[in-house]
Amino acid sequence: MASTALLAVCSTGAFSGLAVEAGAGVCHATPIYAGHSWHEATFRLEVAGTTLSRYLRDLLVAACPDLLLQTLPRKAVTQLKKRCCYVSLDFEGDLHNPARHHPASICLGNGCSVYLSSERFRCPEPIFQPALLGHMEPGLSTLAFWALRKVPETLRKRLADTVVLAGGSTLFPGFTERLEMELLAQCQKHGYGALQPHLVVKPGRGTAVWTGGSMVASLHNFQRQWMTRAMYNECGSRLVHEVFN
């Protein structure tokens, strides 16, 4: 049992940083210092990959009501999202200028062809603008800034120097550039101009938590913290709290 944010940071070889996770079910911005999660400065967004897949289906059905796209399997919609969608660096500008759209036509396994235009960049946008789906919380960039702002001043720069991206929803083309742009803008807007967030972007960030877990589990110090079956049988469930808290 371990914090996914901690494991994401560990996957880069660090033990301190700001983990920005965007996976299938939820997004988090979590400060990690000296191998410990900073729960009081952790922020959560209930918009993530599964939500975006449903949103893409709704967008496609609205654009092409005659194609019966609502019958597409969830897996097919998810693959369509991964292959075609990207994050816009200027959402409003792209939305209102059709000349800046990059349409694509994809033939699915059932012989049905799907045409995507603005849906390609509208699909991931709720991670940055949750209000598009009726959510009240701000976007992931703002939550990442809030997490940095809430840690002690003496630690902010150190954590800002290691902003680790993790999770499959960070793999959209343009995601890194948009997050970096908005996070820097938040720092400058609110008087934290000395902070220059540095994003750590690994090719395998979609499985960063698994990678970090395998690295941590191989450490000699970590192996001394294992709770064995014999220990559990002797002490009972109270041992879980003693070991992992």
mmCIF file of N, CA and C in Angstrom, residues 18 145 148 156-157 159-163 179-180 182-185 187-188 192-200:
data_model
loop_
_atom_site.group_PDB
_atom_site.id
_atom_site.type_symbol
_atom_site.label_atom_id
_atom_site.label_comp_id
_atom_site.label_asym_id
_atom_site.label_seq_id
_atom_site.Cartn_x
_atom_site.Cartn_y
_atom_site.Cartn_z
ATOM 1 N N LEU A 18 6.221 17.711 -7.049
ATOM 2 C CA LEU A 18 4.769 17.853 -7.148
ATOM 3 C C LEU A 18 4.271 16.848 -8.172
ATOM 4 N N PHE A 145 -1.290 24.673 -9.051
ATOM 5 C CA PHE A 145 -0.797 25.911 -8.444
ATOM 6 C C PHE A 145 -1.217 26.003 -6.982
ATOM 7 N N LEU A 148 1.081 23.943 -4.849
ATOM 8 C CA LEU A 148 2.378 24.603 -4.615
ATOM 9 C C LEU A 148 2.226 25.736 -3.603
ATOM 10 N N ARG A 156 8.640 25.589 -1.689
ATOM 11 C CA ARG A 156 7.921 25.779 -2.955
ATOM 12 C C ARG A 156 8.823 25.614 -4.177
ATOM 13 N N LYS A 157 9.978 26.287 -4.151
ATOM 14 C CA LYS A 157 10.840 26.237 -5.331
ATOM 15 C C LYS A 157 11.331 24.819 -5.590
ATOM 16 N N LEU A 159 9.866 21.992 -4.886
ATOM 17 C CA LEU A 159 8.808 21.163 -5.450
ATOM 18 C C LEU A 159 8.459 21.614 -6.867
ATOM 19 N N ALA A 160 8.485 22.940 -7.093
ATOM 20 C CA ALA A 160 8.172 23.456 -8.430
ATOM 21 C C ALA A 160 9.214 23.020 -9.449
ATOM 22 N N ASP A 161 10.432 22.748 -9.003
ATOM 23 C CA ASP A 161 11.489 22.310 -9.911
ATOM 24 C C ASP A 161 11.289 20.874 -10.392
ATOM 25 N N THR A 162 10.379 20.136 -9.718
ATOM 26 C CA THR A 162 10.131 18.739 -10.091
ATOM 27 C C THR A 162 8.632 18.493 -10.108
ATOM 28 N N VAL A 163 7.985 18.936 -11.176
ATOM 29 C CA VAL A 163 6.549 18.696 -11.359
ATOM 30 C C VAL A 163 6.415 17.461 -12.250
ATOM 31 N N LEU A 179 -0.325 22.605 -19.746
ATOM 32 C CA LEU A 179 -0.181 22.633 -18.294
ATOM 33 C C LEU A 179 0.951 23.550 -17.881
ATOM 34 N N GLU A 180 2.085 23.464 -18.568
ATOM 35 C CA GLU A 180 3.229 24.318 -18.236
ATOM 36 C C GLU A 180 2.886 25.789 -18.442
ATOM 37 N N GLU A 182 -0.115 27.265 -18.407
ATOM 38 C CA GLU A 182 -1.110 27.762 -17.456
ATOM 39 C C GLU A 182 -0.562 27.800 -16.031
ATOM 40 N N LEU A 183 0.273 26.841 -15.675
ATOM 41 C CA LEU A 183 0.849 26.833 -14.336
ATOM 42 C C LEU A 183 1.775 28.030 -14.147
ATOM 43 N N LEU A 184 2.576 28.327 -15.157
ATOM 44 C CA LEU A 184 3.447 29.496 -15.096
ATOM 45 C C LEU A 184 2.627 30.777 -15.028
ATOM 46 N N ALA A 185 1.550 30.848 -15.796
ATOM 47 C CA ALA A 185 0.686 32.030 -15.775
ATOM 48 C C ALA A 185 0.046 32.226 -14.400
ATOM 49 N N CYS A 187 1.323 31.290 -11.503
ATOM 50 C CA CYS A 187 2.374 31.771 -10.598
ATOM 51 C C CYS A 187 2.605 33.263 -10.781
ATOM 52 N N GLN A 188 2.658 33.721 -12.018
ATOM 53 C CA GLN A 188 2.904 35.132 -12.286
ATOM 54 C C GLN A 188 1.710 35.994 -11.888
ATOM 55 N N TYR A 192 3.807 34.978 -7.590
ATOM 56 C CA TYR A 192 4.838 33.979 -7.337
ATOM 57 C C TYR A 192 5.756 33.880 -8.562
ATOM 58 N N GLY A 193 6.116 35.026 -9.101
ATOM 59 C CA GLY A 193 6.910 35.075 -10.319
ATOM 60 C C GLY A 193 8.268 34.413 -10.193
ATOM 61 N N ALA A 194 8.779 34.296 -8.962
ATOM 62 C CA ALA A 194 10.081 33.646 -8.770
ATOM 63 C C ALA A 194 10.005 32.148 -9.029
ATOM 64 N N LEU A 195 8.804 31.599 -8.991
ATOM 65 C CA LEU A 195 8.651 30.170 -9.264
ATOM 66 C C LEU A 195 8.645 29.939 -10.775
ATOM 67 N N GLN A 196 9.486 29.055 -11.227
ATOM 68 C CA GLN A 196 9.534 28.665 -12.634
ATOM 69 C C GLN A 196 9.334 27.151 -12.703
ATOM 70 N N PRO A 197 8.069 26.698 -12.687
ATOM 71 C CA PRO A 197 7.814 25.256 -12.644
ATOM 72 C C PRO A 197 8.486 24.513 -13.788
ATOM 73 N N HIS A 198 9.117 23.406 -13.432
ATOM 74 C CA HIS A 198 9.785 22.549 -14.426
ATOM 75 C C HIS A 198 9.066 21.212 -14.463
ATOM 76 N N LEU A 199 8.492 20.888 -15.619
ATOM 77 C CA LEU A 199 7.754 19.646 -15.747
ATOM 78 C C LEU A 199 8.679 18.493 -16.119
ATOM 79 N N VAL A 200 8.542 17.405 -15.381
ATOM 80 C CA VAL A 200 9.295 16.179 -15.665
ATOM 81 C C VAL A 200 8.376 15.273 -16.471
#
